[in-house]
PDB file of C-alpha atoms in Angstrom:
ATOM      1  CA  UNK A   1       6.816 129.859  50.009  1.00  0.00           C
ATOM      2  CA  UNK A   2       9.465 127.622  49.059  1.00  0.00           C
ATOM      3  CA  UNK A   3      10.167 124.222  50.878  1.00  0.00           C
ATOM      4  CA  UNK A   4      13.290 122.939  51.417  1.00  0.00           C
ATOM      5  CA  UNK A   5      14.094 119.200  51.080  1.00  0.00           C
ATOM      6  CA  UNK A   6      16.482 116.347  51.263  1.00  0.00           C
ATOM      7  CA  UNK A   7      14.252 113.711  50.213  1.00  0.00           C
ATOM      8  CA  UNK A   8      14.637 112.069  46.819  1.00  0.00           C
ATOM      9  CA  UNK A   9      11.319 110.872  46.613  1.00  0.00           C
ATOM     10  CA  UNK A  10       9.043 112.682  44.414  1.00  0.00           C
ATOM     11  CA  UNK A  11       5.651 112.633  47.429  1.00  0.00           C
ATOM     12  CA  UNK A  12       6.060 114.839  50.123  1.00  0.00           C
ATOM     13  CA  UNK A  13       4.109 114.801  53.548  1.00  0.00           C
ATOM     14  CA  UNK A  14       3.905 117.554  55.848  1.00  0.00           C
ATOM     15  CA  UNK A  15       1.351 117.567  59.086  1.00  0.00           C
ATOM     16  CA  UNK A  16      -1.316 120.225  58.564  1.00  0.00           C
ATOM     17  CA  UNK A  17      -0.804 123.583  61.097  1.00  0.00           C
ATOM     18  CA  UNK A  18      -3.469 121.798  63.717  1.00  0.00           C
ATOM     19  CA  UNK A  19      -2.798 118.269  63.080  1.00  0.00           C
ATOM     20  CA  UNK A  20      -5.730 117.286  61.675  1.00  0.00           C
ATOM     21  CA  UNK A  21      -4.706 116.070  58.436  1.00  0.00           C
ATOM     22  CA  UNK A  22      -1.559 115.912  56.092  1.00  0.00           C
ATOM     23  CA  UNK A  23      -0.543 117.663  53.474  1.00  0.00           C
ATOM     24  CA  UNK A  24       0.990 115.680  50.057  1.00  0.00           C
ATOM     25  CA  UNK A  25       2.601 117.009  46.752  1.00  0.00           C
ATOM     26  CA  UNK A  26       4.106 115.605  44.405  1.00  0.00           C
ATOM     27  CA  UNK A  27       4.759 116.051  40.569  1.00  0.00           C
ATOM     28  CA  UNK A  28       2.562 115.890  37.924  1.00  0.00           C
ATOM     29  CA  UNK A  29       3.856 112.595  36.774  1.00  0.00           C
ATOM     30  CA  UNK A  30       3.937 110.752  39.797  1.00  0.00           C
ATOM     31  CA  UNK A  31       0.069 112.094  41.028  1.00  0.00           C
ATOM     32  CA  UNK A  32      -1.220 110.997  37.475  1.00  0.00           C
ATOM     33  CA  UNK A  33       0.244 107.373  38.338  1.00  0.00           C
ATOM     34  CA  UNK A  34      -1.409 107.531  41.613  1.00  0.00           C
ATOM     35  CA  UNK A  35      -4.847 108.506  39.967  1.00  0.00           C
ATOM     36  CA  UNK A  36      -4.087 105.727  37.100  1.00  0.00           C
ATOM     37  CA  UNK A  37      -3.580 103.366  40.197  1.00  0.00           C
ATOM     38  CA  UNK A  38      -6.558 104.195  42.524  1.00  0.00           C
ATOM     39  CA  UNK A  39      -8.931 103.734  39.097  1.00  0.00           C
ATOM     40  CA  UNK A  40      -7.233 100.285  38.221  1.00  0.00           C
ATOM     41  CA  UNK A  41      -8.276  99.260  41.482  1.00  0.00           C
ATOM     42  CA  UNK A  42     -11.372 100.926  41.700  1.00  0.00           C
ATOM     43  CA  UNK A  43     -12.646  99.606  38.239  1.00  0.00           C
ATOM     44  CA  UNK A  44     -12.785  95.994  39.407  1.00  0.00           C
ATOM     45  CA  UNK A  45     -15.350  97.005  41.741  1.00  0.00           C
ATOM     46  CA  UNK A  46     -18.854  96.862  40.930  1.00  0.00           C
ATOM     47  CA  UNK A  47     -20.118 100.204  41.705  1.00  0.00           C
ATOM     48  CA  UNK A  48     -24.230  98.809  41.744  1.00  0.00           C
ATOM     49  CA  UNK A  49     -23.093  95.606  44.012  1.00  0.00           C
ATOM     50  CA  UNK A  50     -24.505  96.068  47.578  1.00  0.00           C
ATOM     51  CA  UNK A  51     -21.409  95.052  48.963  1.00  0.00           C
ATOM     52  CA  UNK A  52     -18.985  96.721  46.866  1.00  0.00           C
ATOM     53  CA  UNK A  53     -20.451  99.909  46.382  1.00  0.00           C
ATOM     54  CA  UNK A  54     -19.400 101.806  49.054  1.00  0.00           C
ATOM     55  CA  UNK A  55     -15.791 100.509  48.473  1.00  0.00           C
ATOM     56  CA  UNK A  56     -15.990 102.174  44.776  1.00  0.00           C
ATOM     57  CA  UNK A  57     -17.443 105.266  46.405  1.00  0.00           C
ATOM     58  CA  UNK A  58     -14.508 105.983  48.694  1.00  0.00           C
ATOM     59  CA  UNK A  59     -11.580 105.150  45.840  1.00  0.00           C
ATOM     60  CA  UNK A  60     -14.063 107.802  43.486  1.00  0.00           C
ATOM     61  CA  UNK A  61     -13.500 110.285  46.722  1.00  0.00           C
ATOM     62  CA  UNK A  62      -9.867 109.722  46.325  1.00  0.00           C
ATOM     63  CA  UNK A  63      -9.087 109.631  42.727  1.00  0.00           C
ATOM     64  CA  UNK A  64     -11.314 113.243  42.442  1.00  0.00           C
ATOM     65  CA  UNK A  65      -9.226 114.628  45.238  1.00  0.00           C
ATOM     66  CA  UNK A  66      -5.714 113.520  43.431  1.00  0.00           C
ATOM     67  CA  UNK A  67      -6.783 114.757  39.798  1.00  0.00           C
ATOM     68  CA  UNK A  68      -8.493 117.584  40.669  1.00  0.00           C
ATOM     69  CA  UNK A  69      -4.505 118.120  42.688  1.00  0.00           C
ATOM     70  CA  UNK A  70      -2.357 117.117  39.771  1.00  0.00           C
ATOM     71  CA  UNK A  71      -4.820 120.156  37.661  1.00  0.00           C
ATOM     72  CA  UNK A  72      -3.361 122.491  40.144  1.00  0.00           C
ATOM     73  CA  UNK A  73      -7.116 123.030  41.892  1.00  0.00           C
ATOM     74  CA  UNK A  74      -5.839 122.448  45.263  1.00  0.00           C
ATOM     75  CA  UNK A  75      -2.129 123.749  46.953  1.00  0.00           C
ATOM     76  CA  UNK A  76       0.536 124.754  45.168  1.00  0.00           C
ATOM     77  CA  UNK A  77       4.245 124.566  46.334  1.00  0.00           C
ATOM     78  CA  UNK A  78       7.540 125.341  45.323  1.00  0.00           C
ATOM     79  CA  UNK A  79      10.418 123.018  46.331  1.00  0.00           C
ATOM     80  CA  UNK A  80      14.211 123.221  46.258  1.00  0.00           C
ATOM     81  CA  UNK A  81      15.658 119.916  45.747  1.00  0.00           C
ATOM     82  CA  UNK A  82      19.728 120.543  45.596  1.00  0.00           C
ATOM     83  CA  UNK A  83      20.128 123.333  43.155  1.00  0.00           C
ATOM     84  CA  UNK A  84      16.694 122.859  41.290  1.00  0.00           C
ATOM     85  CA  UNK A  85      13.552 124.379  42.431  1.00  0.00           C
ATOM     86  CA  UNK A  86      10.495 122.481  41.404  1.00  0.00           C
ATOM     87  CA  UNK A  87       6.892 123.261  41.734  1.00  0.00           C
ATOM     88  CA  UNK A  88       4.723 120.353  43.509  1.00  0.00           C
ATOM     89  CA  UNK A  89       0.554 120.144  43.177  1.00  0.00           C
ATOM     90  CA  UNK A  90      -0.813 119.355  46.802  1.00  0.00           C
ATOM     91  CA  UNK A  91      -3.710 118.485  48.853  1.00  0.00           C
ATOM     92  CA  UNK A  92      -4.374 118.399  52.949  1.00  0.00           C
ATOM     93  CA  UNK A  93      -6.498 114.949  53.540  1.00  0.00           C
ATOM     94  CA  UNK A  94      -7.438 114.920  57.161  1.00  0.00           C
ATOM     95  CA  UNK A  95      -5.849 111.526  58.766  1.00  0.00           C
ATOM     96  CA  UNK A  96      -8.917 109.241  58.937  1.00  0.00           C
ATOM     97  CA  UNK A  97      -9.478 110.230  55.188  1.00  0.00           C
ATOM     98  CA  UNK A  98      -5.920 109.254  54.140  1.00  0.00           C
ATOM     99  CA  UNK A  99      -5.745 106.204  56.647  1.00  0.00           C
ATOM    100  CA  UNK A 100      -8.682 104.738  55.093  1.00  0.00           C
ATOM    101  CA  UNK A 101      -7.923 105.553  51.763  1.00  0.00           C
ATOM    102  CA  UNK A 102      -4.638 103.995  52.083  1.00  0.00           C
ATOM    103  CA  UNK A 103      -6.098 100.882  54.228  1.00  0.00           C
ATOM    104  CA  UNK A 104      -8.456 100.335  51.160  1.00  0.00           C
ATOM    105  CA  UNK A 105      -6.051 100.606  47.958  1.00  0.00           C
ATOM    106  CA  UNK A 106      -4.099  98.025  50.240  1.00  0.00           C
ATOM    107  CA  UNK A 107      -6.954  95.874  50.701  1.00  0.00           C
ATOM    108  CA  UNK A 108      -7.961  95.927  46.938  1.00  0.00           C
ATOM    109  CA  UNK A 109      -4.295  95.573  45.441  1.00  0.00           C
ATOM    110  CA  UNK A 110      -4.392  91.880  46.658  1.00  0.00           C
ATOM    111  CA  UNK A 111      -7.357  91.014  44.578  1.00  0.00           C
ATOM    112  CA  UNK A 112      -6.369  93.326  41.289  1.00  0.00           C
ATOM    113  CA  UNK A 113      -3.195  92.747  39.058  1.00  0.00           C
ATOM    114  CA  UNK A 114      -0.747  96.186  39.255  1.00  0.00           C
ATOM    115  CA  UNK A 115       2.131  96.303  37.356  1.00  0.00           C
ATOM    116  CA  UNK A 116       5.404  97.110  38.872  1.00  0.00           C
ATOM    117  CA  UNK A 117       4.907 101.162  38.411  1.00  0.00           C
ATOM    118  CA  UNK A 118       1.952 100.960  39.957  1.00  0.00           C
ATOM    119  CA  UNK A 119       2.929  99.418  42.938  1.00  0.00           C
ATOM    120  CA  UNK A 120       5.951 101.260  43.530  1.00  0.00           C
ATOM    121  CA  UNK A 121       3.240 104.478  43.395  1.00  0.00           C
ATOM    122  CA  UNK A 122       1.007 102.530  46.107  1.00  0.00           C
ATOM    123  CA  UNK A 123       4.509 102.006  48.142  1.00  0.00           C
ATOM    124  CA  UNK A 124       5.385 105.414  47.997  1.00  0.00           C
ATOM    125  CA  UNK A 125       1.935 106.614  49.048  1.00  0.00           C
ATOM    126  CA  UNK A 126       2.511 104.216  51.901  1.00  0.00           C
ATOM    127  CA  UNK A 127       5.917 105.433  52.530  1.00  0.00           C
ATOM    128  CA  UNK A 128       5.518 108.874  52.979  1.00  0.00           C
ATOM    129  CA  UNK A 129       2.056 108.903  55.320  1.00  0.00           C
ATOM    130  CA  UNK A 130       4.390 106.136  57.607  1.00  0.00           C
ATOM    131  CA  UNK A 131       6.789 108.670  57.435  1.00  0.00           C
ATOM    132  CA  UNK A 132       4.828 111.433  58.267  1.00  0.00           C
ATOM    133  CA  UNK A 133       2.963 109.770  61.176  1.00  0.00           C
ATOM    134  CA  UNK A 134       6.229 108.555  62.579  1.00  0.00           C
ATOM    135  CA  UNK A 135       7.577 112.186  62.964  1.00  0.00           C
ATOM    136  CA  UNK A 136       4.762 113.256  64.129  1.00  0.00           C
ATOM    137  CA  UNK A 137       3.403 110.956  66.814  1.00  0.00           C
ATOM    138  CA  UNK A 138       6.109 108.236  67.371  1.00  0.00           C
ATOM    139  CA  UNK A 139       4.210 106.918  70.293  1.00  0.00           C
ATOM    140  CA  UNK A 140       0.910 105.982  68.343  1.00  0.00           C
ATOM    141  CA  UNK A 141       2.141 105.478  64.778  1.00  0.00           C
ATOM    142  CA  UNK A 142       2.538 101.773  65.095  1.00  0.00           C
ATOM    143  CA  UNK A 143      -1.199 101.085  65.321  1.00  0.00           C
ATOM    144  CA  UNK A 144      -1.880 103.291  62.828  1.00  0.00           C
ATOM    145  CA  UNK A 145       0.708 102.184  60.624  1.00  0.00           C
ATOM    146  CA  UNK A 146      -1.559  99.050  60.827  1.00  0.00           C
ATOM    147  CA  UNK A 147      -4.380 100.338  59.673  1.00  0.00           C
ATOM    148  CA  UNK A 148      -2.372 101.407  56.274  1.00  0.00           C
ATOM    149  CA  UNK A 149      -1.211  98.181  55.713  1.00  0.00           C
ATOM    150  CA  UNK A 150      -4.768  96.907  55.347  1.00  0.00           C
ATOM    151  CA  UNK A 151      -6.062  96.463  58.899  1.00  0.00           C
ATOM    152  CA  UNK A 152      -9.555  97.593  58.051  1.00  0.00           C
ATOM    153  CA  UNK A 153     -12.546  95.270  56.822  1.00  0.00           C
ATOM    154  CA  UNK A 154     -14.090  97.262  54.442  1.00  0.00           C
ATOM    155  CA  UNK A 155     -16.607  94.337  52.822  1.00  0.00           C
ATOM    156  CA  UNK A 156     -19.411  95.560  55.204  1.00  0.00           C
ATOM    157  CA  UNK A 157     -22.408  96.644  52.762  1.00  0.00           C
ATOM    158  CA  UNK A 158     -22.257 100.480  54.859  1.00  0.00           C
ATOM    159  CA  UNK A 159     -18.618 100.684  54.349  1.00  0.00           C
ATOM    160  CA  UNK A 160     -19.587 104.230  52.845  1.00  0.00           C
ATOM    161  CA  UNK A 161     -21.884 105.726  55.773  1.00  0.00           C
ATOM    162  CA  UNK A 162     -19.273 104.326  58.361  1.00  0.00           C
ATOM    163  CA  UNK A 163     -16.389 106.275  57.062  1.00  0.00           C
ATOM    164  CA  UNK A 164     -18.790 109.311  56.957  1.00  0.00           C
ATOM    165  CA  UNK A 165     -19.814 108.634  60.968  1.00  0.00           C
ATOM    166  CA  UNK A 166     -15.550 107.844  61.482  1.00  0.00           C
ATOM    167  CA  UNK A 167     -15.041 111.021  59.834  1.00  0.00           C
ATOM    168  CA  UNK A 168     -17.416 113.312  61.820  1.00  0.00           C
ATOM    169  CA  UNK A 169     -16.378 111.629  64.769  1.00  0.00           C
ATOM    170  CA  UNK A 170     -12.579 112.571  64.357  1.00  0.00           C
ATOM    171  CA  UNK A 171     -13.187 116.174  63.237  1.00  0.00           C
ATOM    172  CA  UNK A 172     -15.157 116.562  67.044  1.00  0.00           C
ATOM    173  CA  UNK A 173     -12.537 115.632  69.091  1.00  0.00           C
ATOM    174  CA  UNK A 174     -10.078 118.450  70.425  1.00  0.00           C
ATOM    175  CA  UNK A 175      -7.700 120.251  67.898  1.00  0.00           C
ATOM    176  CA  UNK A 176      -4.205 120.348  68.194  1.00  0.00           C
ATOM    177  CA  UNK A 177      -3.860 117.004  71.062  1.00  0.00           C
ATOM    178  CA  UNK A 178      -1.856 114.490  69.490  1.00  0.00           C
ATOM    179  CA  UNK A 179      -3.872 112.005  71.906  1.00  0.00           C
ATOM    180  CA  UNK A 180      -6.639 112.264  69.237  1.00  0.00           C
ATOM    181  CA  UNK A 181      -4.498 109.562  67.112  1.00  0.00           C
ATOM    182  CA  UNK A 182      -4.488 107.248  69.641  1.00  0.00           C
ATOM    183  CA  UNK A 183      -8.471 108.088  69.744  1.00  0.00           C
ATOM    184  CA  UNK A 184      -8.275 107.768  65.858  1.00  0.00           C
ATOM    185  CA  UNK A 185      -7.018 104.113  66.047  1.00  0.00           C
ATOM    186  CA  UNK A 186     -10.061 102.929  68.245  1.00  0.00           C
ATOM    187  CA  UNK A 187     -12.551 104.916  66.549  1.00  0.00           C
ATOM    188  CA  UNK A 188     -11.305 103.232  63.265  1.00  0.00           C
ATOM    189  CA  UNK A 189     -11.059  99.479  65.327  1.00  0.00           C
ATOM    190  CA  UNK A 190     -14.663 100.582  67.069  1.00  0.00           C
ATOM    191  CA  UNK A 191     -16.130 101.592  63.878  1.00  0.00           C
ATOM    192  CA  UNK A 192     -15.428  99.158  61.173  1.00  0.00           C
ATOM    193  CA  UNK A 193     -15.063  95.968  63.679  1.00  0.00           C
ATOM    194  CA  UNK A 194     -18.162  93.824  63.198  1.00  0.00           C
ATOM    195  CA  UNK A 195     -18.575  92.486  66.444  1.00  0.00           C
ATOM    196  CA  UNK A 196     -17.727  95.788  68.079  1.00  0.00           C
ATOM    197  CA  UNK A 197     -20.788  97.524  70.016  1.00  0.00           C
ATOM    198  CA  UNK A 198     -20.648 100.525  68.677  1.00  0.00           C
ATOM    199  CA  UNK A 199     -20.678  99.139  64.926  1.00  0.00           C
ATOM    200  CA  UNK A 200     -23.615  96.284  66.033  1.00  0.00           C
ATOM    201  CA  UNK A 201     -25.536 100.022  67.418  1.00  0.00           C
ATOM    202  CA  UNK A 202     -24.812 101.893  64.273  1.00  0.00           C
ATOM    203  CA  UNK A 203     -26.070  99.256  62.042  1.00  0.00           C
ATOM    204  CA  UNK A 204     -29.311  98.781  64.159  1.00  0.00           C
ATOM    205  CA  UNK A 205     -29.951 102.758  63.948  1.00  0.00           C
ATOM    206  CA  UNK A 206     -29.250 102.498  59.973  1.00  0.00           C
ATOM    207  CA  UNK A 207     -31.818  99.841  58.941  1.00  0.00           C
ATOM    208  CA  UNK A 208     -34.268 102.101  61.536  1.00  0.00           C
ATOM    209  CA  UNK A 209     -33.650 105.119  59.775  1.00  0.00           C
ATOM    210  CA  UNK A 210     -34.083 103.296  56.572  1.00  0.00           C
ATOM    211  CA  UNK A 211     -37.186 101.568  57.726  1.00  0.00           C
ATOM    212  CA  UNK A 212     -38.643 104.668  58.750  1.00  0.00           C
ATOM    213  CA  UNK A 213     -37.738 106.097  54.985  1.00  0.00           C
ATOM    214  CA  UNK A 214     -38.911 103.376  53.102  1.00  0.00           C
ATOM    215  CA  UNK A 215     -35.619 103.156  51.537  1.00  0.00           C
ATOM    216  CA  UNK A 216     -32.207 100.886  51.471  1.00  0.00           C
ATOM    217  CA  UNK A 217     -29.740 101.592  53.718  1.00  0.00           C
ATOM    218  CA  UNK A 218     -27.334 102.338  51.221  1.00  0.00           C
ATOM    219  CA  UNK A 219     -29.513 104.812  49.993  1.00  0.00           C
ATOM    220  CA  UNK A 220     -28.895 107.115  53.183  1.00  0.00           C
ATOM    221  CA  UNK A 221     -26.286 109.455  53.240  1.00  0.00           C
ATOM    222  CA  UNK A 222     -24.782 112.068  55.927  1.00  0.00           C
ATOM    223  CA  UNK A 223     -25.213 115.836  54.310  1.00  0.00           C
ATOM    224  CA  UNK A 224     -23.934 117.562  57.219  1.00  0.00           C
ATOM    225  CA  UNK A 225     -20.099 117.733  58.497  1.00  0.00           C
ATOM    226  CA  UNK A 226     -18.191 119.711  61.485  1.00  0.00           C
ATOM    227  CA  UNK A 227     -15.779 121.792  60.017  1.00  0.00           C
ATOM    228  CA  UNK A 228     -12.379 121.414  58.876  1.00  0.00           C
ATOM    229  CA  UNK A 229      -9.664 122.885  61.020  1.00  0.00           C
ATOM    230  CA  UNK A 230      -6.266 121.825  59.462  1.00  0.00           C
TER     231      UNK A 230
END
């Protein structure tokens, strides 16, 4: 299949056939300066430190994702830019992956010094999921245009297993109803929001679990997932 487009940026986004995710290519250039990006920020973070730990865990998702893409291990496109057909390495994240992806390298670029390249690679990352979301719901892409730009405390100690509860939560909810974004937005705000009940719960049923384990929380991990329906 060949894709057709106008754009003169080298990421392309395109919403996944059930809207649970996006799709993004790009070159093998500009996805190795994405995975040189995600590490710079990723390596200030100490990957044994309670509170950092999970943060270094979900760049490590990230990074793995994009280089195992730029090898070619994941989609493979052909597009026609003008008269030139290029071939672009992708890879479908579903939205709360991306979004809190994103949120993070946002957070950590304020405390870690990028260079110019690298930023303009963070920018364009930014650019194109705005992009996408904007196309594809207009009415809820503000909020979660927020959550890009860094909306999302992520210095909680179970950073890690709250993604992994975020993520299982969004896959649940009904395919193809662009209401689920707007569902997205408070399960994010609901989720990572210390004061918020259901965080205060979750965090009460992790130190039981924990307890009951004779373990650290940050030991526990979810093994189980629902399925993936882009």
């Amino acid at each position: 299949m060949t894709f057709k487009t106008n754009s003169t940026f080298m990421l392309q986004g395109f919403v996944t056939k059930k809207g649970t995710g996006i799709q993004l290519f790009g070159d093998y250039s500009d996805l190795g300066l994405l995975y040189e990006t995600i590490h710079q920020l990723a390596n200030v973070l100490d990957e044994h430190h309670e509170r950092t730990a999970g943060q270094h865990q979900l760049l490590m998702n990230f990074a793995y994702e994009v280089r195992h893409t730029r090898q070619g291990n994941r989609l493979k496109e052909k597009f026609k830019l003008e008269d030139d057909e290029i071939t672009y390495f992708g890879a479908q994240f579903t939205w709360v992956d991306i979004l809190i992806f994103t949120s993070l390298l946002r957070s950590r670029a304020g405390y870690c010094m990028l260079d110019k390249l690298q930023q303009s690679s963070l920018y364009l990352l930014e650019h194109v999921i705005e992009r996408t979301l904007r196309k594809y719901v207009p009415v809820h892409a503000e909020n979660l245009v927020s959550v890009i730009n860094g909306a999302i405390p992520f210095d909680h100690p179970y950073t890690f297993l709250i993604y992994q509860k975020t993520h299982s939560e969004f896959l649940l909810l009904p395919l193809g109803n662009k209401a689920r974004m707007k569902t997205l937005y408070n399960l994010l705000w609901e989720n990572y929001h210390p004061f918020s009940k259901p965080h205060v719960d979750f965090v009460k049923q992790l130190e039981k679990t924990a307890k009951e384990n004779a373990c650290k929380v940050i030991e526990l991990e979810q093994t189980e997932f629902p399925e993936i329906v882009w």
